[in-house]
CSV table of C-alpha atoms in Angstrom, one decimal:
chain,number,residue,atom,x,y,z
A,268,MET,CA,24.3,0.7,14.7
A,269,THR,CA,27.5,1.5,12.8
A,270,THR,CA,28.1,4.5,10.7
A,271,GLY,CA,30.3,5.3,7.8
A,272,PRO,CA,30.8,7.9,5.1
A,273,ALA,CA,27.6,8.9,3.5
A,274,ALA,CA,27.5,8.9,-0.3
A,275,SER,CA,28.2,12.4,-1.7
A,276,ASP,CA,25.3,12.2,-4.0
A,277,HIS,CA,22.2,10.5,-2.6
A,278,ARG,CA,20.6,10.6,-6.1
A,279,ARG,CA,23.1,8.3,-7.6
A,280,ARG,CA,21.6,4.9,-8.5
A,281,SER,CA,22.6,2.1,-6.2
A,282,THR,CA,22.8,-1.5,-7.3
A,283,ILE,CA,19.5,-2.4,-5.6
A,284,PRO,CA,17.1,-1.5,-8.4
A,285,ALA,CA,19.1,-3.6,-10.8
A,286,LEU,CA,18.5,-6.6,-8.6
A,287,LEU,CA,14.8,-6.5,-9.7
A,288,ALA,CA,15.9,-7.4,-13.3
A,289,ARG,CA,18.1,-10.3,-12.0
A,290,ARG,CA,15.6,-11.9,-9.6
A,291,GLU,CA,15.4,-15.1,-11.7
A,292,ASP,CA,19.1,-15.8,-10.7
A,293,ARG,CA,18.2,-15.9,-7.1
A,294,ARG,CA,14.6,-16.9,-6.7
A,295,ARG,CA,14.2,-19.6,-4.1
A,296,VAL,CA,11.5,-20.7,-1.7
A,297,LEU,CA,11.5,-19.0,1.7
A,298,GLY,CA,9.9,-22.1,3.3
A,299,ALA,CA,9.5,-21.0,6.9
A,300,ALA,CA,8.4,-17.5,5.9
A,301,ALA,CA,4.9,-18.6,5.1
A,302,ALA,CA,4.5,-20.0,8.6
A,303,LEU,CA,6.0,-17.0,10.3
A,304,GLY,CA,4.2,-16.0,13.6
A,305,THR,CA,2.7,-12.6,14.0
A,306,ALA,CA,5.9,-11.0,15.4
A,307,GLY,CA,9.6,-11.6,15.4
A,308,ALA,CA,12.8,-11.2,13.4
A,309,TRP,CA,13.4,-12.9,10.0
A,310,ARG,CA,17.0,-13.6,9.2
A,311,PRO,CA,18.5,-15.2,6.1
A,312,ARG,CA,18.7,-18.9,6.1
A,313,SER,CA,22.1,-20.6,6.1
A,314,GLY,CA,23.6,-20.2,2.6
A,315,ALA,CA,21.0,-17.7,1.6
A,316,ALA,CA,23.6,-15.5,-0.2
A,317,GLN,CA,25.0,-18.3,-2.4
A,318,ALA,CA,24.3,-17.8,-6.1
A,319,THR,CA,22.1,-20.2,-8.0
A,320,PRO,CA,24.1,-22.6,-10.3
A,321,GLY,CA,24.9,-20.8,-13.5
A,322,ALA,CA,24.3,-17.3,-12.1
A,323,SER,CA,26.9,-14.6,-11.5
A,324,PRO,CA,28.5,-15.1,-8.1
A,325,VAL,CA,27.6,-12.7,-5.4
A,326,ALA,CA,29.4,-11.7,-2.2
A,327,VAL,CA,28.2,-13.2,1.0
A,328,PRO,CA,27.0,-10.4,3.3
A,329,SER,CA,29.1,-10.2,6.5
A,330,GLY,CA,29.3,-8.1,9.6
A,331,ASP,CA,26.5,-6.9,11.9
A,332,ALA,CA,23.1,-7.0,10.3
A,333,ILE,CA,21.3,-3.8,9.4
A,334,ARG,CA,18.1,-3.9,11.4
A,335,ILE,CA,14.9,-2.6,9.9
A,336,GLY,CA,11.6,-2.6,11.8
A,337,ALA,CA,8.3,-3.5,10.1
A,338,ILE,CA,4.9,-3.0,11.6
A,339,TYR,CA,1.9,-4.7,10.0
A,340,ASN,CA,-1.6,-5.3,11.3
A,341,LEU,CA,-1.4,-9.0,11.0
A,342,THR,CA,-4.6,-9.6,13.1
A,343,GLY,CA,-7.8,-7.6,13.2
A,344,ASP,CA,-9.7,-5.8,10.5
A,345,LEU,CA,-6.7,-4.9,8.3
A,346,ALA,CA,-5.1,-8.3,8.3
A,347,SER,CA,-6.4,-9.0,4.7
A,348,LEU,CA,-4.1,-6.1,3.5
A,349,ASP,CA,-1.2,-6.3,5.9
A,350,ASP,CA,-0.6,-10.1,5.8
A,351,PRO,CA,0.2,-10.0,2.1
A,352,ALA,CA,2.3,-6.9,2.6
A,353,ARG,CA,4.3,-8.6,5.3
A,354,ASP,CA,4.8,-11.6,3.0
A,355,GLY,CA,6.0,-9.3,0.2
A,356,SER,CA,8.6,-7.7,2.5
A,357,LEU,CA,9.9,-11.1,3.5
A,358,LEU,CA,10.2,-12.1,-0.2
A,359,ALA,CA,12.2,-8.9,-0.8
A,360,LEU,CA,14.4,-9.6,2.3
A,361,ASP,CA,15.2,-13.1,1.0
A,362,GLU,CA,16.2,-11.7,-2.5
A,363,LEU,CA,18.3,-8.8,-1.1
A,364,ASN,CA,20.3,-11.1,1.2
A,365,ALA,CA,20.7,-13.7,-1.6
A,366,ALA,CA,22.1,-11.0,-3.7
A,367,GLY,CA,24.7,-9.9,-1.1
A,368,GLY,CA,22.8,-7.8,1.3
A,369,VAL,CA,23.2,-4.0,1.4
A,370,ILE,CA,26.6,-2.2,1.7
A,371,GLY,CA,28.1,-5.7,2.1
A,372,ARG,CA,26.0,-6.5,5.2
A,373,PRO,CA,23.0,-8.7,5.8
A,374,LEU,CA,19.6,-7.2,6.4
A,375,GLU,CA,17.5,-8.3,9.4
A,376,LEU,CA,13.7,-7.5,9.4
A,377,LEU,CA,12.1,-7.3,12.8
A,378,ILE,CA,8.3,-7.6,12.5
A,379,GLU,CA,5.7,-6.5,15.0
A,380,ASP,CA,1.9,-7.1,14.8
A,381,GLY,CA,0.0,-3.9,15.3
A,382,CYS,CA,-3.2,-5.9,15.9
A,383,THR,CA,-5.3,-3.2,14.1
A,384,ASP,CA,-5.1,-1.3,17.4
A,385,LEU,CA,-3.7,2.2,17.8
A,386,THR,CA,-2.1,1.4,21.2
A,387,ALA,CA,-0.5,-1.8,20.0
A,388,VAL,CA,0.8,0.0,16.9
A,389,ALA,CA,2.4,2.8,19.0
A,390,ASN,CA,3.9,0.2,21.4
A,391,ALA,CA,5.3,-1.7,18.5
A,392,ALA,CA,7.0,1.4,17.1
A,393,ARG,CA,8.4,2.3,20.5
A,394,LYS,CA,9.8,-1.3,21.0
A,395,LEU,CA,11.4,-1.3,17.5
A,396,ILE,CA,13.0,2.1,18.0
A,397,GLU,CA,13.9,2.1,21.7
A,398,GLU,CA,14.6,-1.6,22.4
A,399,GLU,CA,15.6,-3.0,19.1
A,400,ASP,CA,17.4,0.2,17.8
A,401,VAL,CA,16.3,-0.3,14.2
A,402,VAL,CA,17.7,2.2,11.8
A,403,ALA,CA,14.4,2.6,9.8
A,404,LEU,CA,10.8,1.5,9.8
A,405,ILE,CA,8.5,0.3,7.1
A,406,GLY,CA,4.9,-1.1,6.9
A,407,LEU,CA,1.3,-0.3,7.6
A,408,THR,CA,-1.4,0.1,5.0
A,409,ASP,CA,-3.9,2.5,6.7
A,410,THR,CA,-3.6,6.2,7.5
A,411,SER,CA,-5.0,6.1,11.0
A,412,TYR,CA,-2.2,3.7,12.1
A,413,ALA,CA,0.6,5.3,10.1
A,414,ILE,CA,0.2,8.8,11.5
A,415,PRO,CA,1.2,7.9,15.1
A,416,VAL,CA,4.1,5.8,13.9
A,417,ALA,CA,5.2,8.8,11.8
A,418,GLY,CA,5.1,11.0,14.9
A,419,LEU,CA,7.2,8.5,16.9
A,420,ALA,CA,9.7,8.1,14.0
A,421,GLN,CA,10.0,11.9,13.8
A,422,GLU,CA,10.7,12.2,17.5
A,423,ARG,CA,13.4,9.6,17.4
A,424,ALA,CA,14.8,10.6,14.0
A,425,ARG,CA,14.1,7.3,12.2
A,426,PRO,CA,12.9,7.3,8.6
A,427,PHE,CA,9.5,5.7,8.2
A,428,LEU,CA,8.1,4.5,4.9
A,429,THR,CA,4.5,3.5,4.9
A,430,VAL,CA,4.0,0.9,2.2
A,431,GLY,CA,0.2,1.3,1.8
A,432,ALA,CA,-1.3,4.2,3.8
A,433,THR,CA,-2.3,6.8,1.2
A,434,ALA,CA,-3.1,10.1,3.0
A,435,PRO,CA,-0.6,12.8,1.9
A,436,VAL,CA,-1.0,14.4,5.3
A,437,ILE,CA,1.1,11.7,6.8
A,438,THR,CA,4.2,13.4,5.6
A,439,LEU,CA,3.1,16.7,7.3
A,440,VAL,CA,4.1,15.0,10.6
A,441,GLY,CA,7.7,15.6,9.8
A,442,GLU,CA,10.6,15.2,7.4
A,443,TYR,CA,11.2,11.5,8.4
A,444,ALA,CA,7.8,10.3,7.1
A,445,PHE,CA,7.5,9.0,3.5
A,446,LEU,CA,4.8,7.4,1.4
A,447,LEU,CA,5.5,4.6,-1.1
A,448,PRO,CA,2.1,4.7,-2.7
A,449,PHE,CA,0.2,7.4,-4.4
A,450,GLY,CA,-1.9,9.8,-2.3
A,451,ASP,CA,-5.6,9.4,-1.8
A,452,ASN,CA,-6.1,12.6,-3.9
A,453,VAL,CA,-4.7,10.6,-6.9
A,454,GLN,CA,-6.9,7.5,-6.6
A,455,ALA,CA,-10.0,9.7,-5.9
A,456,ALA,CA,-9.4,11.7,-9.0
A,457,VAL,CA,-9.0,8.5,-11.0
A,458,GLY,CA,-12.4,7.3,-9.7
A,459,ALA,CA,-14.1,10.7,-10.5
A,460,GLU,CA,-12.6,10.9,-14.0
A,461,TYR,CA,-13.6,7.3,-14.7
A,462,ALA,CA,-17.2,8.1,-13.8
A,463,ALA,CA,-17.1,11.2,-16.1
A,464,ARG,CA,-15.9,9.1,-19.0
A,465,GLN,CA,-19.0,6.9,-18.5
A,466,GLY,CA,-21.2,9.9,-18.8
A,467,TRP,CA,-22.2,9.7,-15.1
A,468,THR,CA,-22.9,13.1,-13.7
A,469,SER,CA,-24.8,12.4,-10.4
A,470,CYS,CA,-23.5,10.4,-7.5
A,471,ALA,CA,-24.5,9.3,-4.0
A,472,LEU,CA,-21.8,8.9,-1.4
A,473,MET,CA,-21.5,6.2,1.3
A,474,ILE,CA,-18.6,6.9,3.8
A,475,ASP,CA,-17.1,5.2,6.8
A,476,ALA,CA,-17.2,8.3,9.0
A,477,GLN,CA,-14.6,7.1,11.5
A,478,MET,CA,-11.5,6.3,9.5
A,479,ASP,CA,-9.1,8.9,8.3
A,480,PHE,CA,-8.5,7.0,5.0
A,481,THR,CA,-12.2,6.9,4.1
A,482,LYS,CA,-12.9,10.5,5.0
A,483,PHE,CA,-9.9,11.8,3.1
A,484,LEU,CA,-10.7,9.6,0.0
A,485,ALA,CA,-14.3,10.9,-0.1
A,486,ALA,CA,-13.3,14.5,0.3
A,487,TYR,CA,-10.8,14.3,-2.5
A,488,PHE,CA,-13.4,12.5,-4.7
A,489,VAL,CA,-16.0,15.2,-4.1
A,490,ASP,CA,-13.5,17.9,-4.9
A,491,ARG,CA,-12.6,16.3,-8.3
A,492,PHE,CA,-16.1,15.2,-9.2
A,493,GLN,CA,-17.5,18.6,-8.7
A,494,ALA,CA,-14.7,20.4,-10.5
A,495,ASP,CA,-15.9,22.6,-13.4
A,496,ASP,CA,-14.6,20.3,-16.1
A,497,ILE,CA,-16.7,17.3,-14.8
A,498,GLY,CA,-19.5,19.2,-13.2
A,499,GLY,CA,-20.7,16.3,-11.2
A,500,GLU,CA,-23.4,16.5,-8.5
A,501,ILE,CA,-23.5,14.8,-5.2
A,502,VAL,CA,-27.2,14.1,-4.6
A,503,ALA,CA,-26.9,12.3,-1.2
A,504,GLU,CA,-24.4,11.3,1.4
A,505,VAL,CA,-24.8,8.6,4.1
A,506,THR,CA,-22.3,7.5,6.7
A,507,TYR,CA,-21.7,4.5,8.9
A,508,PRO,CA,-19.4,3.7,11.8
A,509,SER,CA,-16.4,1.4,11.5
A,510,GLY,CA,-17.2,-2.1,12.5
A,511,ASP,CA,-20.9,-1.9,11.6
A,512,THR,CA,-22.4,-5.0,10.0
A,513,ASP,CA,-26.0,-3.9,9.1
A,514,PHE,CA,-26.1,-1.2,6.5
A,515,SER,CA,-29.8,-1.6,5.6
A,516,ALA,CA,-30.8,1.9,6.9
A,517,GLN,CA,-28.2,3.7,4.8
A,518,LEU,CA,-28.7,1.6,1.7
A,519,THR,CA,-32.5,1.9,1.9
A,520,GLU,CA,-32.2,5.7,2.0
A,521,LEU,CA,-30.1,5.5,-1.2
A,522,ALA,CA,-32.5,3.0,-2.8
A,523,ASN,CA,-35.4,5.5,-2.2
A,524,LEU,CA,-33.7,8.4,-4.0
A,525,ASP,CA,-35.9,9.7,-6.8
A,526,PRO,CA,-34.4,10.2,-9.3
A,527,GLN,CA,-31.7,7.6,-8.7
A,528,PRO,CA,-28.1,8.9,-9.2
A,529,HIS,CA,-25.9,7.5,-12.0
A,530,PHE,CA,-23.7,5.6,-9.5
A,531,LEU,CA,-22.5,5.1,-5.9
A,532,TYR,CA,-19.1,6.1,-4.6
A,533,ILE,CA,-18.5,4.0,-1.5
A,534,SER,CA,-15.5,5.0,0.6
A,535,SER,CA,-14.9,1.9,2.7
A,536,ASP,CA,-12.1,-0.2,4.2
A,537,PRO,CA,-11.6,-3.9,3.4
A,538,SER,CA,-13.5,-5.3,6.3
A,539,GLU,CA,-16.9,-3.8,5.4
A,540,ILE,CA,-17.0,-3.3,1.6
A,541,GLY,CA,-18.0,-6.9,0.8
A,542,THR,CA,-20.9,-6.8,3.2
A,543,ILE,CA,-22.0,-3.4,2.0
A,544,ILE,CA,-22.1,-4.5,-1.6
A,545,ARG,CA,-23.9,-7.8,-0.9
A,546,GLN,CA,-26.6,-6.0,1.2
A,547,ALA,CA,-27.0,-3.3,-1.5
A,548,ARG,CA,-27.7,-5.9,-4.2
A,549,ASP,CA,-30.0,-7.8,-1.8
A,550,LEU,CA,-32.1,-4.6,-1.4
A,551,GLY,CA,-32.3,-4.3,-5.2
A,552,LEU,CA,-29.8,-1.4,-5.4
A,553,GLU,CA,-28.2,-2.2,-8.8
A,554,LEU,CA,-26.4,1.1,-9.4
A,555,PRO,CA,-22.8,1.0,-10.5
A,556,ILE,CA,-20.3,1.1,-7.6
A,557,VAL,CA,-16.9,2.8,-7.7
A,558,GLY,CA,-14.3,3.0,-5.0
A,559,GLY,CA,-10.6,3.0,-4.0
A,560,ASP,CA,-7.8,0.6,-2.9
A,561,GLY,CA,-9.7,-0.5,0.2
A,562,TYR,CA,-11.6,-2.9,-2.2
A,563,ASP,CA,-8.3,-4.6,-3.1
A,564,THR,CA,-8.7,-7.6,-0.9
A,565,PRO,CA,-10.0,-11.2,-1.3
A,566,LEU,CA,-12.7,-10.3,1.2
A,567,LEU,CA,-14.6,-8.4,-1.4
A,568,ILE,CA,-15.3,-11.4,-3.5
A,569,ASN,CA,-15.3,-13.9,-0.6
A,570,ILE,CA,-18.1,-11.9,1.1
A,571,ALA,CA,-20.0,-10.3,-1.7
A,572,GLY,CA,-19.8,-13.2,-4.1
A,573,PRO,CA,-21.6,-12.7,-7.4
A,574,ALA,CA,-23.0,-9.4,-6.1
A,575,ALA,CA,-19.5,-7.9,-6.6
A,576,GLY,CA,-19.7,-8.2,-10.3
A,577,GLY,CA,-19.3,-4.9,-12.1
A,578,VAL,CA,-17.7,-3.1,-9.2
A,579,VAL,CA,-14.8,-0.8,-10.3
A,580,PHE,CA,-12.0,0.5,-8.1
A,581,ALA,CA,-8.7,2.2,-8.3
A,582,THR,CA,-5.7,0.6,-6.8
A,583,HIS,CA,-2.0,0.3,-7.1
A,584,GLN,CA,-0.1,-0.8,-10.2
A,585,GLY,CA,2.1,-3.9,-10.2
A,586,VAL,CA,0.0,-7.1,-9.9
A,587,TYR,CA,-2.9,-7.0,-12.3
A,588,ASP,CA,-1.3,-5.4,-15.4
A,589,PRO,CA,0.5,-7.7,-17.9
A,590,SER,CA,3.9,-6.2,-17.6
A,591,PRO,CA,7.2,-8.1,-17.4
A,592,THR,CA,7.8,-6.6,-13.9
A,593,ALA,CA,4.4,-7.8,-12.6
A,594,ASP,CA,4.9,-11.2,-14.3
A,595,ALA,CA,8.2,-11.7,-12.5
A,596,PHE,CA,6.8,-10.6,-9.2
A,597,ARG,CA,3.8,-12.9,-9.5
A,598,ALA,CA,6.1,-15.8,-10.4
A,599,ALA,CA,8.4,-15.2,-7.4
A,600,TYR,CA,5.6,-14.8,-5.0
A,601,THR,CA,3.8,-18.0,-6.2
A,602,ALA,CA,7.1,-20.0,-6.1
A,603,THR,CA,7.8,-18.8,-2.6
A,604,TYR,CA,4.4,-19.2,-1.0
A,605,ASP,CA,2.8,-21.8,-3.2
A,606,ARG,CA,-0.3,-19.6,-3.8
A,607,PRO,CA,-1.2,-16.7,-6.1
A,608,VAL,CA,-0.6,-13.1,-5.1
A,609,PRO,CA,-3.7,-12.3,-3.0
A,610,SER,CA,-3.6,-8.5,-3.5
A,611,VAL,CA,-1.4,-5.7,-4.7
A,612,PHE,CA,-0.5,-5.0,-1.1
A,613,ALA,CA,2.0,-7.9,-1.3
A,614,ALA,CA,3.8,-6.0,-4.0
A,615,LEU,CA,3.8,-2.8,-1.9
A,616,GLY,CA,5.4,-4.6,1.0
A,617,TYR,CA,8.0,-6.0,-1.4
A,618,ASP,CA,8.7,-2.5,-2.9
A,619,GLY,CA,8.9,-1.0,0.6
A,620,LEU,CA,11.8,-3.0,1.7
A,621,PHE,CA,13.6,-2.7,-1.6
A,622,LEU,CA,13.2,1.1,-1.6
A,623,MET,CA,14.5,1.4,2.0
A,624,ALA,CA,17.4,-0.9,1.1
A,625,ASP,CA,18.1,1.2,-2.0
A,626,ALA,CA,18.3,4.3,0.2
A,627,ILE,CA,20.7,2.6,2.6
A,628,GLY,CA,22.9,1.6,-0.4
A,629,ARG,CA,22.9,5.2,-1.7
A,630,ALA,CA,23.7,6.5,1.7
A,631,GLY,CA,26.6,4.1,2.1
A,632,THR,CA,25.8,3.8,5.8
A,633,ASP,CA,23.1,2.7,8.3
A,634,ASP,CA,23.0,6.1,10.0
A,635,PRO,CA,19.3,7.1,10.1
A,636,ALA,CA,19.8,10.7,9.2
A,637,ALA,CA,21.8,9.7,6.1
A,638,ILE,CA,19.2,7.1,5.1
A,639,ARG,CA,16.5,9.8,5.4
A,640,ALA,CA,18.5,12.1,3.1
A,641,ALA,CA,19.0,9.4,0.6
A,642,LEU,CA,15.4,8.4,0.7
A,643,ALA,CA,14.3,12.0,0.1
A,644,ALA,CA,16.6,12.2,-2.9
A,645,THR,CA,15.1,9.1,-4.5
A,646,GLU,CA,14.7,9.6,-8.2
A,647,GLY,CA,13.5,7.0,-10.7
A,648,PHE,CA,13.4,4.0,-8.4
A,649,GLU,CA,11.7,1.3,-10.5
A,650,GLY,CA,9.5,-0.9,-8.3
A,651,VAL,CA,6.8,-3.4,-9.0
A,652,THR,CA,4.1,-0.9,-8.1
A,653,GLY,CA,5.5,1.9,-10.2
A,654,VAL,CA,8.4,4.4,-10.4
A,655,VAL,CA,9.1,6.4,-7.2
A,656,THR,CA,10.5,9.9,-7.4
A,657,TYR,CA,10.3,12.3,-4.5
A,658,ALA,CA,10.2,15.6,-6.4
A,659,GLY,CA,10.3,19.2,-5.2
A,660,GLY,CA,10.7,18.3,-1.6
A,661,SER,CA,7.5,16.1,-1.6
A,662,ARG,CA,7.7,12.8,0.2
A,663,VAL,CA,4.7,11.5,-1.7
A,664,PRO,CA,5.6,10.0,-5.1
A,665,THR,CA,3.7,10.8,-8.3
A,666,LYS,CA,2.2,7.6,-9.5
A,667,GLY,CA,-0.8,6.5,-11.6
A,668,CYS,CA,-3.4,3.9,-10.6
A,669,ALA,CA,-4.6,0.6,-11.9
A,670,LEU,CA,-8.4,0.5,-12.7
A,671,ILE,CA,-9.9,-2.9,-11.8
A,672,GLU,CA,-13.3,-4.3,-12.6
A,673,VAL,CA,-14.8,-7.4,-10.8
A,674,ARG,CA,-15.9,-10.0,-13.3
A,675,ASP,CA,-16.9,-13.6,-12.7
A,676,GLY,CA,-15.3,-13.6,-9.3
A,677,GLU,CA,-12.0,-12.2,-10.5
A,678,PHE,CA,-10.3,-8.8,-10.5
A,679,ILE,CA,-9.9,-7.8,-14.1
A,680,PHE,CA,-7.3,-5.2,-15.1
A,681,LEU,CA,-8.8,-2.4,-17.2
A,682,GLN,CA,-5.9,0.1,-17.6
A,683,ASN,CA,-3.3,2.1,-15.8
A,684,VAL,CA,-4.4,5.7,-15.4
A,685,THR,CA,-2.8,8.9,-14.5
A,686,PRO,CA,-5.5,11.5,-13.6
A,687,GLU,CA,-5.8,14.7,-15.6
A,688,ILE,CA,-6.2,16.8,-12.5
A,689,VAL,CA,-5.3,16.0,-8.9
A,690,PRO,CA,-7.0,17.8,-6.0
A,691,PRO,CA,-4.6,19.6,-3.7
A,692,ALA,CA,-3.2,17.5,-0.9
A,693,GLY,CA,-4.3,19.9,1.8
A,694,ILE,CA,-8.0,19.5,1.3
A,695,ASP,CA,-10.0,19.0,4.6
C-alpha cells in the first residue's frame, strides 16, 4: 500500500457524499456483477470512469488500486441478507470508480464468502489482511460473525466497518471496529415503544438462544418494555436452538397461556422467522408479532406466505420510505441488476463502501491508521440508510429505524422512528 500526507482535519467533507446527489450522471449497468461468484475481486470495467454524455467530465482514476476487503456470508443461513449487501457494495464500487475513484486512484473490492461459518469467516479475514494486504474491511450482517473479524482487524490495525451487524459490543473489541447501522438497543426500543403506543402491556418472548444478535436484541427489548414509563410485563419466555425447524412445542406453550399476552416479540434470524410465523398461525396463535431487522428478508414472505400478514418489525431506513435518496437508490439497483431491491441490506452494503471511501478521501491516503482516524471523525455522512456521525468517541452511529408492516405479501413502510429512550449499550 502507498501512503501520503493525511488530511489535517479528518472531519472536513470529502467529495464522496456529493457523489450520491450526482448518481444519475454515472448510472450504468454492472452486467457481470450480478453473475459474480462467491469470492473474488471486482475491478472497474474498461472505460468505467468515462462520464455519461452530457455529464460533467470526471478524471480517470490512475495508479495502484486501493484494495478494500469485503466479507459476506454468500452461502448458508445468512445469504438472504448478505447477497443483497454484496450487490449493494458492488453498485457503490461501480459508481465510485465511474466518478474518478478515491484520491485519484481506482478502488478494488476483494470479496470473500464467509459461508455462514465462523471458521470460514476468520480464514477469509486472515486471507484479506495477510495475503491480499487490504487497507480496510467492510461487510457482514450478523454479530456472531462480525466479532471475530473485529478482533483480527484490531490485531492487524485495519479499520473494519460492519454494514449490518447491530450489537454495540462489537466496537468494544477495539478502536478499529465500527458499526454502520444503529445498535440493537435502538431497534429493540423502537419495537417496545411501538407496542406501548398500541396499548399493549403484556408480552411473551420467543428467542433464538444461540445467536448473539437474538440474545442482545431480546435483552434490550425487555429493558425498554419493562421501563417505568411503559410498565410492560413479560409473561413468558421460550427459546429454541439455531437451525431448528419444528417450533410446535414452544408455540403450543405460548398458545396455552391464560390469559393470553397482548403480543409476541420474536427475536429471530432470517432463516427461521418465516417458519415460526407460519407454524404459529397454523396452531391458531393469532397474536400480533413484533420483531427486528432479522425479518427484513424475502424469506419471511416466501416461507410464511399469507400468515405473515400484520407482522411488524423495525429495520434500517433507506429502501422503503418514499424519499428522493431511497428513490434514487432503488432506481440504480433495479437498472443494474434488473430486479427490485430485495431488502434494505442492499442499501447497507452500498453505504458501507461509500462511507469507507469517504474516510479514505478525507484521510488523503490509504494508510490504515489514517483511514481509521478519519472514519472515527465522520460527521454528517449522508447515506441511503441515514446520516452517520460518530459522536463522543462512539463508533456506533445514532440512527432511527423504519417501522414496517407486512400487508398482502409486501413490506409496507409505516414511518421512520427515533426511540424516546434507548437502553444502555452495555446491558447483558
